[in-house]
Each structure stands twice: as C-alpha cells, then as structure tokens.
Coordinates of C-alpha atoms and ligand atoms in Angstrom, one line a residue:
Q1 CA -18.2 -4.2 15.5
M2 CA -16.8 -1.9 13.0
M3 CA -13.6 -4.4 12.8
E4 CA -16.0 -7.2 12.5
H5 CA -17.9 -5.2 9.5
A6 CA -14.7 -4.8 7.8
W7 CA -13.6 -8.2 8.0
H8 CA -16.6 -10.5 7.2
N9 CA -17.4 -8.4 4.1
Y10 CA -13.9 -8.7 3.0
K11 CA -14.3 -12.4 3.9
R12 CA -17.3 -12.7 2.1
Y13 CA -16.3 -11.2 -0.8
A14 CA -12.6 -10.7 -1.7
W15 CA -11.6 -13.5 0.4
G16 CA -7.5 -14.1 -0.6
L17 CA -7.4 -11.2 -2.8
N18 CA -5.8 -8.0 -1.4
E19 CA -8.2 -5.4 -0.6
L20 CA -12.2 -5.5 -0.8
K21 CA -14.4 -3.1 -3.1
P22 CA -17.3 -2.6 -0.5
I23 CA -19.8 -0.8 -3.2
S24 CA -18.9 -3.2 -5.9
K25 CA -18.8 -6.1 -3.4
Q26 CA -15.6 -7.7 -5.3
G27 CA -11.9 -8.1 -4.7
H28 CA -9.5 -4.8 -5.2
S29 CA -5.9 -5.3 -6.5
S30 CA -3.1 -2.7 -6.2
N31 CA -0.2 -3.0 -8.5
L32 CA 1.9 -2.2 -4.9
F33 CA 1.7 -6.0 -4.0
G34 CA 2.3 -7.4 -7.9
N35 CA 0.7 -10.8 -7.7
I36 CA 1.3 -11.4 -3.7
Q37 CA -2.2 -11.9 -2.4
G38 CA -3.6 -11.3 1.1
A39 CA -2.7 -7.9 1.9
T40 CA -5.9 -7.5 4.5
I41 CA -5.6 -10.8 5.8
V42 CA -1.7 -10.0 6.6
D43 CA -2.4 -6.7 7.7
A44 CA -5.3 -7.6 10.0
L45 CA -4.2 -10.9 11.6
D46 CA -2.8 -8.3 14.8
T47 CA -5.8 -6.7 14.8
L48 CA -7.9 -9.7 15.2
Y49 CA -5.5 -11.1 17.8
I50 CA -5.5 -8.3 20.0
M51 CA -9.5 -7.7 19.4
E52 CA -9.8 -11.3 20.4
M53 CA -11.7 -12.5 17.2
K54 CA -10.2 -15.6 17.7
E55 CA -12.3 -17.5 15.0
E56 CA -11.2 -15.0 12.4
F57 CA -7.6 -15.5 13.6
K58 CA -7.6 -18.7 13.4
E59 CA -9.0 -18.7 9.7
A60 CA -6.2 -16.0 8.8
K61 CA -3.6 -18.3 9.8
E62 CA -5.1 -21.2 8.3
W63 CA -5.1 -18.9 4.9
V64 CA -1.5 -17.8 5.4
E65 CA -0.1 -21.4 5.7
K66 CA -2.0 -22.9 2.9
N67 CA -2.0 -19.9 0.6
L68 CA 0.3 -17.1 1.2
D69 CA 2.9 -17.6 -1.7
F70 CA 6.4 -15.5 -2.4
N71 CA 7.3 -17.4 -4.9
V72 CA 5.8 -15.6 -7.8
N73 CA 7.0 -13.7 -10.9
T74 CA 6.2 -10.3 -10.0
E75 CA 7.6 -6.5 -9.4
I76 CA 6.3 -5.1 -6.3
S77 CA 7.0 -2.2 -3.8
V78 CA 9.7 -2.9 -1.4
F79 CA 8.2 -0.2 1.0
E80 CA 4.5 -1.2 0.9
V81 CA 5.4 -5.2 1.2
N82 CA 7.7 -4.7 3.9
I83 CA 5.7 -2.6 6.0
R84 CA 2.2 -4.3 5.3
F85 CA 3.4 -8.0 4.9
V86 CA 6.9 -8.5 6.5
G87 CA 5.3 -6.2 9.8
G88 CA 2.4 -7.7 9.6
L89 CA 3.9 -11.4 9.7
L90 CA 6.7 -10.3 12.5
S91 CA 3.6 -8.6 14.8
A92 CA 1.5 -11.9 14.4
Y93 CA 4.4 -14.0 15.3
Y94 CA 5.2 -12.2 18.1
L95 CA 1.9 -11.7 19.6
S96 CA 0.8 -15.6 18.9
G97 CA 4.2 -17.2 19.1
E98 CA 2.8 -19.1 15.7
E99 CA 6.0 -20.2 14.0
V100 CA 4.3 -20.2 10.5
F101 CA 4.4 -16.5 10.8
R102 CA 8.3 -16.3 12.0
K103 CA 9.1 -18.7 8.9
K104 CA 6.8 -16.9 6.6
A105 CA 8.4 -13.2 7.4
V106 CA 11.9 -14.5 7.2
E107 CA 11.2 -15.9 3.7
L108 CA 9.9 -12.6 2.5
G109 CA 12.5 -10.7 3.8
E110 CA 15.4 -12.9 1.6
K111 CA 13.4 -12.0 -1.6
L112 CA 13.4 -8.4 -0.8
L113 CA 17.3 -8.1 -0.3
P114 CA 18.1 -7.9 -4.0
A115 CA 16.8 -4.5 -3.7
F116 CA 19.9 -3.7 -1.9
N117 CA 22.3 -4.0 -4.9
T118 CA 23.1 -0.6 -6.0
P119 CA 26.2 0.7 -6.1
T120 CA 25.4 2.7 -3.2
G121 CA 23.3 -0.1 -1.3
I122 CA 20.2 2.2 -1.1
P123 CA 17.3 0.0 -2.1
W124 CA 15.3 0.6 -5.1
A125 CA 11.8 1.3 -4.8
L126 CA 10.4 -1.5 -7.1
L127 CA 11.4 -5.4 -7.1
N128 CA 10.7 -8.1 -9.2
I129 CA 10.6 -10.8 -6.5
K130 CA 11.6 -13.9 -8.9
S131 CA 14.5 -12.1 -11.1
G132 CA 15.8 -9.6 -8.1
I133 CA 15.6 -7.1 -10.3
G134 CA 14.9 -3.6 -9.3
R135 CA 13.8 -0.3 -10.3
N136 CA 12.6 3.3 -9.2
W137 CA 9.5 4.8 -9.7
P138 CA 10.0 6.4 -13.2
W139 CA 8.5 10.2 -11.8
A140 CA 11.0 10.1 -8.4
S141 CA 13.7 12.9 -9.6
G142 CA 15.8 11.3 -12.0
G143 CA 16.0 8.1 -11.0
S144 CA 15.8 9.0 -7.2
S145 CA 14.8 6.2 -4.4
I146 CA 12.4 7.8 -1.9
L147 CA 13.6 8.9 1.7
A148 CA 10.0 7.4 3.1
E149 CA 10.5 4.3 1.1
F150 CA 14.3 3.5 1.7
G151 CA 14.1 4.7 5.6
T152 CA 11.6 2.7 6.4
L153 CA 12.8 -0.8 6.6
H154 CA 15.1 -0.4 9.5
L155 CA 12.2 -1.6 12.5
E156 CA 11.2 -5.0 10.1
F157 CA 14.9 -5.7 9.0
V158 CA 16.3 -5.3 12.9
H159 CA 13.5 -8.3 13.9
L160 CA 14.4 -10.3 11.0
S161 CA 18.0 -10.6 11.8
H162 CA 16.9 -11.2 15.6
L163 CA 14.4 -13.9 14.6
S164 CA 16.4 -15.6 12.1
G165 CA 20.3 -15.4 13.2
N166 CA 21.5 -13.9 10.1
P167 CA 23.0 -10.6 10.5
V168 CA 22.6 -9.5 6.9
F169 CA 19.3 -7.7 7.2
A170 CA 20.6 -5.4 10.2
E171 CA 23.3 -4.9 8.0
K172 CA 21.4 -3.6 5.0
V173 CA 19.7 -0.9 7.2
M174 CA 22.7 -0.3 9.4
N175 CA 24.2 1.0 5.7
I176 CA 21.2 3.0 4.4
R177 CA 22.1 5.1 7.8
K178 CA 25.8 5.3 7.2
V179 CA 25.1 6.5 3.6
L180 CA 22.5 9.0 4.9
S181 CA 24.6 10.4 8.0
R182 CA 27.6 11.2 5.7
L183 CA 25.5 13.5 3.3
D184 CA 25.5 17.0 3.5
K185 CA 21.9 18.2 4.6
P186 CA 20.5 21.5 3.3
E187 CA 19.9 23.2 6.5
G188 CA 19.8 20.1 8.3
L189 CA 16.8 18.8 6.5
Y190 CA 16.6 15.4 4.5
P191 CA 15.7 15.8 1.0
N192 CA 12.8 13.1 0.0
Y193 CA 14.9 11.7 -3.1
L194 CA 18.0 10.4 -2.9
N195 CA 19.7 8.6 -6.0
P196 CA 21.0 5.0 -5.6
S197 CA 23.5 5.0 -8.1
S198 CA 25.5 8.3 -7.7
G199 CA 24.7 8.7 -3.7
Q200 CA 23.6 12.5 -4.4
W201 CA 20.2 14.1 -3.2
G202 CA 17.5 14.5 -6.0
Q203 CA 15.4 17.4 -6.1
H204 CA 15.5 19.4 -2.7
H205 CA 11.8 18.8 -1.5
V206 CA 11.6 18.1 2.2
S207 CA 8.1 17.0 3.4
I208 CA 7.2 15.5 6.6
G209 CA 3.8 14.0 5.1
G210 CA 4.1 11.8 1.8
L211 CA 7.5 11.1 0.8
G212 CA 9.4 12.2 4.0
D213 CA 7.1 11.1 6.7
S214 CA 7.8 7.8 8.2
F215 CA 11.8 8.0 7.9
Y216 CA 11.8 10.5 11.0
E217 CA 9.3 8.2 12.4
Y218 CA 11.9 5.1 12.2
L219 CA 15.0 6.9 13.2
L220 CA 12.7 7.8 16.7
K221 CA 11.5 4.3 17.0
A222 CA 14.7 2.7 16.1
W223 CA 16.0 4.1 19.5
L224 CA 13.3 3.1 21.2
M225 CA 12.9 -0.5 20.0
S226 CA 16.7 -0.9 21.1
D227 CA 16.1 0.0 24.6
K228 CA 17.3 3.2 23.8
T229 CA 21.1 2.0 23.0
D230 CA 21.1 3.5 19.2
E231 CA 22.3 6.5 19.8
E232 CA 22.8 7.2 16.3
G233 CA 19.3 7.3 15.2
K234 CA 18.5 9.1 18.7
K235 CA 20.8 11.8 17.4
M236 CA 19.4 11.9 14.1
Y237 CA 15.7 12.2 15.2
Y238 CA 16.3 15.2 17.4
D239 CA 18.8 16.9 14.8
A240 CA 16.0 16.8 12.1
V241 CA 13.0 17.6 14.3
Q242 CA 15.3 20.6 15.3
A243 CA 15.7 21.7 11.9
I244 CA 12.0 20.9 11.2
E245 CA 11.3 23.2 13.7
T246 CA 13.3 26.1 12.4
H247 CA 12.2 25.5 8.8
L248 CA 9.5 24.0 8.1
I249 CA 6.8 24.4 11.5
R250 CA 5.0 27.5 11.2
K251 CA 1.8 29.1 13.2
S252 CA -1.5 30.4 11.3
S253 CA -2.6 33.9 12.0
G254 CA -5.5 31.8 13.8
G255 CA -3.6 30.2 15.9
L256 CA -2.8 26.8 14.5
T257 CA 0.3 25.3 14.4
Y258 CA 1.2 23.5 10.7
I259 CA 4.0 21.5 9.2
A260 CA 4.6 22.9 5.8
E261 CA 6.7 21.2 2.6
W262 CA 10.2 23.1 1.6
K263 CA 10.9 23.2 -2.1
G264 CA 14.3 24.6 -2.4
G265 CA 14.4 26.9 0.4
L266 CA 10.5 27.9 -0.5
L267 CA 7.6 27.1 1.7
E268 CA 4.6 25.4 0.7
H269 CA 1.9 26.1 3.5
K270 CA 0.3 22.9 2.9
M271 CA -0.2 20.0 5.4
G272 CA -1.2 16.4 4.4
H273 CA -3.3 14.0 6.3
L274 CA 0.1 11.7 6.4
T275 CA 1.8 14.6 8.0
C276 CA -0.7 14.4 11.4
F277 CA 1.3 11.1 12.4
A278 CA 3.8 13.8 13.7
G279 CA 1.8 14.9 16.4
G280 CA 2.0 11.4 18.2
M281 CA 5.7 11.1 17.1
F282 CA 6.4 14.1 18.5
A283 CA 4.3 13.3 21.6
L284 CA 6.4 10.0 21.7
G285 CA 9.8 11.5 21.2
A286 CA 9.3 13.9 24.0
D287 CA 10.8 11.9 26.9
G288 CA 14.0 11.8 25.5
A289 CA 14.4 15.5 24.0
P290 CA 17.5 17.1 24.6
D291 CA 17.9 20.7 26.5
D292 CA 14.7 19.8 28.8
K293 CA 12.4 20.1 26.0
T294 CA 10.3 17.2 26.8
G295 CA 7.4 19.5 27.8
H296 CA 7.8 21.4 24.6
H297 CA 7.8 18.3 22.2
I298 CA 4.4 17.3 24.1
E299 CA 3.2 20.9 23.3
L300 CA 4.0 20.4 19.9
G301 CA 2.4 17.1 19.4
A302 CA -0.6 18.9 20.9
E303 CA -0.9 21.6 18.8
I304 CA -0.3 19.4 15.5
A305 CA -3.5 17.2 17.2
R306 CA -5.5 20.1 17.4
T307 CA -4.6 21.7 14.0
C308 CA -5.6 18.0 12.7
H309 CA -8.5 18.1 14.2
E310 CA -9.7 21.5 13.0
S311 CA -8.6 19.9 9.3
Y312 CA -11.6 17.3 10.4
D313 CA -13.9 19.8 12.0
R314 CA -14.0 22.1 9.4
T315 CA -15.7 19.7 6.6
S316 CA -19.4 18.8 6.2
M317 CA -18.3 15.3 6.9
K318 CA -16.1 15.8 10.1
L319 CA -13.4 13.5 8.0
G320 CA -10.6 15.0 7.0
P321 CA -9.5 16.0 3.8
E322 CA -6.0 14.5 2.0
A323 CA -4.2 18.2 2.1
F324 CA -5.2 21.0 3.6
R325 CA -3.8 24.7 3.4
F326 CA -2.7 27.8 5.3
D327 CA -2.7 30.2 2.5
G328 CA -5.2 32.5 0.3
G329 CA -7.3 33.3 3.3
V330 CA -8.0 29.7 4.4
E331 CA -6.9 27.9 7.4
A332 CA -6.8 24.2 7.8
I333 CA -9.0 23.6 4.9
A334 CA -8.3 22.2 1.2
T335 CA -8.7 24.5 -1.4
R336 CA -7.7 22.1 -4.6
Q337 CA -10.3 19.5 -5.7
N338 CA -8.0 16.7 -6.1
E339 CA -7.1 17.3 -1.9
K340 CA -10.7 16.9 -0.8
Y341 CA -10.5 13.2 -0.6
Y342 CA -10.6 10.7 2.7
I343 CA -9.1 6.9 1.9
L344 CA -10.0 5.6 5.7
R345 CA -6.3 7.4 7.0
P346 CA -5.4 6.5 10.3
E347 CA -2.7 9.3 11.2
V348 CA -5.2 11.4 12.8
I349 CA -6.7 8.8 15.3
E350 CA -3.4 7.6 15.4
T351 CA -2.0 10.9 17.0
Y352 CA -5.0 11.5 19.3
M353 CA -4.3 7.6 20.7
Y354 CA -0.5 8.6 21.5
M355 CA -1.9 12.4 23.0
W356 CA -4.1 10.2 24.9
R357 CA -1.8 7.6 26.2
L358 CA 0.8 10.3 27.1
T359 CA -1.4 13.2 28.7
H360 CA -4.9 11.1 29.4
D361 CA -6.3 14.4 28.2
P362 CA -10.0 13.4 27.7
K363 CA -10.3 15.4 24.6
Y364 CA -8.5 13.1 22.9
R365 CA -11.2 10.2 23.2
E366 CA -14.0 12.9 22.6
W367 CA -12.1 13.5 19.0
G368 CA -11.5 10.3 18.6
W369 CA -15.5 9.2 19.3
E370 CA -16.2 12.1 16.5
A371 CA -14.4 10.5 14.2
V372 CA -16.1 6.9 14.9
E373 CA -19.3 8.5 14.3
A374 CA -18.3 10.2 11.0
L375 CA -16.8 6.9 9.9
E376 CA -20.0 4.9 10.5
K377 CA -22.4 8.0 9.0
H378 CA -20.3 8.2 5.8
C379 CA -18.0 5.5 5.1
R380 CA -20.1 2.6 6.4
V381 CA -21.8 0.6 3.7
D382 CA -23.5 -2.7 3.2
G383 CA -20.4 -4.0 2.0
G384 CA -17.6 -2.7 4.3
Y385 CA -16.2 0.7 4.5
S386 CA -15.5 2.8 1.7
G387 CA -12.8 6.3 1.3
I388 CA -15.3 9.5 0.1
R389 CA -14.2 11.5 -2.9
D390 CA -14.9 15.1 -1.2
V391 CA -15.5 15.6 2.5
Y392 CA -16.9 19.0 1.9
H393 CA -19.9 17.6 0.3
N394 CA -23.2 16.8 1.9
H395 CA -23.5 13.8 0.1
E396 CA -21.4 11.0 -0.2
S397 CA -19.5 9.5 -3.2
H398 CA -17.6 6.5 -2.3
D399 CA -14.3 5.7 -3.9
D400 CA -15.5 2.0 -3.3
V401 CA -11.9 1.1 -2.3
Q402 CA -11.8 -0.6 1.6
Q403 CA -7.9 0.2 2.2
S404 CA -5.8 -2.9 4.2
F405 CA -4.7 -0.1 6.5
F406 CA -8.1 0.4 7.7
L407 CA -7.8 -2.5 9.3
S408 CA -4.3 -2.5 10.4
E409 CA -3.9 0.4 11.7
T410 CA -7.0 2.8 11.8
L411 CA -9.1 0.3 13.5
K412 CA -6.3 -0.8 15.9
Y413 CA -5.8 2.8 16.9
L414 CA -9.2 3.5 17.8
Y415 CA -9.4 0.3 19.9
L416 CA -6.3 1.2 21.5
L417 CA -7.6 4.8 22.3
F418 CA -10.4 3.3 24.1
S419 CA -8.3 0.6 26.0
E420 CA -6.3 0.9 28.9
D421 CA -2.6 1.4 28.9
D422 CA -1.6 -1.8 29.6
L423 CA -2.8 -3.3 26.3
L424 CA 0.4 -2.9 23.9
P425 CA 2.3 -0.8 26.6
F426 CA 4.9 1.6 25.1
E427 CA 7.7 0.2 27.5
H428 CA 7.7 -3.1 25.7
W429 CA 5.9 -2.4 22.0
V430 CA 6.8 -0.1 19.2
F431 CA 4.3 0.3 16.2
N432 CA 6.1 0.2 12.7
T433 CA 4.4 2.6 10.5
E434 CA 1.3 0.3 9.7
A435 CA 0.3 0.2 13.2
H436 CA 2.1 -3.7 13.5
P437 CA 3.5 -3.7 17.5
L438 CA 7.3 -4.6 17.3
P439 CA 8.5 -5.8 21.2
I440 CA 11.2 -3.6 22.1
L441 CA 14.6 -5.8 22.0
H442 CA 15.5 -5.1 26.0
K443 CA 19.1 -5.1 26.8
D444 CA 18.8 -7.8 29.7
D445 CA 16.8 -9.9 27.4
E446 CA 19.9 -10.3 25.1
N447 CA 22.2 -11.5 28.4
K448 CA 19.3 -13.7 29.6
E449 CA 19.2 -15.5 26.0
E450 CA 23.4 -15.5 26.2
N451 CA 23.4 -16.4 29.3
P452 CA 20.2 -17.4 30.9
K453 CA 21.5 -18.0 34.6
Ligands
DMJ1 C1 0.1 3.3 5.8 O1 0.2 2.4 4.6 C2 1.1 3.5 6.2 O2 0.6 4.2 7.6 C3 1.8 4.4 5.8 O3 3.0 5.0 6.9 C4 1.5 5.7 5.2 N1 0.2 5.5 4.6 C5 -0.5 4.5 4.7 C6 -2.0 5.0 5.4 O4 -2.3 6.4 5.3

C-alpha cells in the first residue's frame, strides 16, 4: 500500500519527470541526472515487479520503451546514473527477461565510457554524455574523484560485459582495482579523494558513510557476485574491515558501537545515516571472514544495527537524523541543526533486513515496523511521501521531495524484511547500492553456456 501511494502520486503529478514534490504536487528535478528523465520510473521497476504490481510495471515498461532517451546534450553524475539507471535497467531485465531493459542498459553503459578517459583511468564524477567531456566536482579536494563514486561501478559494469559480450566495461572497473591496490594506504585505510590525473590521494579524510560507503560494499559484493572467485575483491574487503575496526570503530561510554570518521589521523566522533548500511554489510560478509571471525562480524553488524536503531529511538519522530554524534555529552543524537533532517533514506532498514535474514532475531522486524509507523505518521502526505527537516520536532516541516530511492530501496527493503527468505535469496542475488538485485554469476552457469551438454 505504501508503494501504491508513492507510485500513484508520482504517476499523477510527475509522470516522466525525475522525482515528485509531494506537497506542491509537481515534478522535482535534481541536476544529478541532467536532462535524463524518468529516474523514479527506472528506479522503481524492480520494486513494482517484486511486489507483483503488474499493471504498474507494464506502464513503466511502456514509458521506458517510448520515452527513455539517452541522446541528450547534458551533464550527469556518473555514479548516480550508474546506480539508479544502469542498475535499475539491469535488474528489470534479469527479473522480467524483457529485452528492452538489456538494450537500454548497454546503450547507457556505452554513453558512460568516456568518463574513464583520464590519465589513470579513474573516472570523472561528472560527464557530458553527448560531448564525452568529463570533470570533477569543484569542491572535491583539488580536482579529485570520489572513492564512493568511482568505487561503485564494479557490479553493474561486470554485468554490462556479461550481457553485451563486450569486455570493455569489465576492463574499465578492473583497472580501477589495479590503481587502488598499487597505492599506499595510510594505516590500511582508503582516503575518500583520489586525483585521476596524478593517481595520488587528495585529502586524508576516511569515511564509511558519505564519500566512502559503497566502495567497501562493492568489494564484498564483487566477491559474492563472482560466486566467490574474485579473490582480490575478497582480500581488499577483509583487509579494509580490519583497518576500519582498528582505527574507526569505537564504543561509547553508554555501550553503543559506532563508526567514526578519520581526518588526517584525528577522529571525528560522528556517524552518518549513510554509515548505517555497514551493519548489513558486516553481517553479509561474516561467512567469509578470515581467522574464525564469522561470529564477530555478525556481532559487529548487530551492534551497528542497535546503534542506528537508537539514533531513531532518541528522536521525537522515531526517524533517524542525517548524522549523529558521540561527543559533548551526547550519544547517537544530532547536535547540529543541519544534521537533523531525514530524507527517506533506506540504510537503517537495509541493515534490519540483512540482520533479519541472517539471524532471524524478531527484534529486526519489530524495529522495521516502528519505522513503518513513523513513516506513515510523519512522512506520508496526500501527494506521496516527503522528507522531514527536523526529526527532533513535534510538528513536521516537510522538505517536499519524494526521493527515487524511497521506492527503489526503502520500500523494497521493508517488503523483503517481512517476506520469506526465498524471495530474492542471497544464494542467487546481490543488491547493488540502490537495492537493485543482480544475479550471482555462478561458475556452473558459465560452464553450461560454454558447453551446454
Ligand atoms: C542511494 O542513492 C544509495 O543507497 C547510495 O548508496 C547512497 N545514497 C542513497 C540513499 O541514501
């Protein structure tokens, strides 16, 4: 019902545009996608499919066939377009088998290739998909590319090669790996900024939240998606987790485990909502953890889930802030006004979903249900769902944006949290960072294709 409300209002007020403004009941455009249109449609395709909203899936598919157009003179974020559009199209293809999605995914992948034309092959953040001219965000440490952006192309690009028969996509992302694995890492940590021309790190700022997050996620998932054959991805992931544990993970005096940020060797005792995805990641990676550390990684996931739940529970609205702190006498509470907002993000519910699947502890469903009730009470409006400006207030001030990831991630992870484990089982699927399921490329399947008998 929540998906129906989000979708039908998008359809009514913003059909074909990127996102919905649920209060003003009109379209919302973000410059992340330039003039590419229909972000909500493409991001929501697989959610509609999984929820068996057949009519809606059909109309979304028809829109993609007739209107999704990449022949536009526009500058886009390579990362955002990859995770939402390429990821969304790939999942829609794998779930439905409809050729149009495969074709569009490969066509868009080809448009993104000029982003890799840098001296090192580390891609630009921004790309004009007509001219092929790229550049980096002007604010990013002396012209650097961003770890979470260039490190979050791997899964989709491996699938693009798989589906197109063209090895170029996989080669581009394997080269990113090569550049990273050759570089010295301060204390074994990966700074968020890397200059694509010099191949040197920018500012030594390390984060498992914004600017760093999904790079770590994709190391683990690349290994899982390769049917556990990608030993390099595996090693890089577990080595990184080791360094994160040593240098970033701390326990508050009240007993809450959190992941701090690292700035040139100094810790900032702050954790972002984005960082909360790491609970699910640690638990998902527990199985392959070296040195008998499986139980330890599950426990780490459980502790992060508990801390993130506390960040929700300690607000008036029972929805978590964008960032919360463990200093100045507070724990798991936002202290700065500009960190008190909630924009319908999925990471905490994502972690509940992984923890539920991997432990079946009923508290994760209880916590997920608390989030449902809070979303219904505070974010649901006549025209859809809106973010909130301050989750510590008693009265909502809505930000008037229904983010496309609310449909692709937040609602999908909630649905999976309350479904049986055989819906998109982890043995066969990994989720990209926008919650788009991609099939594991099983060793046996490859043999079958090469030698069907
Ligand atoms: C999504 O686009 C993805 O989950 C990304 O990895 C981080 N930001 C948003 C959701 O918060």
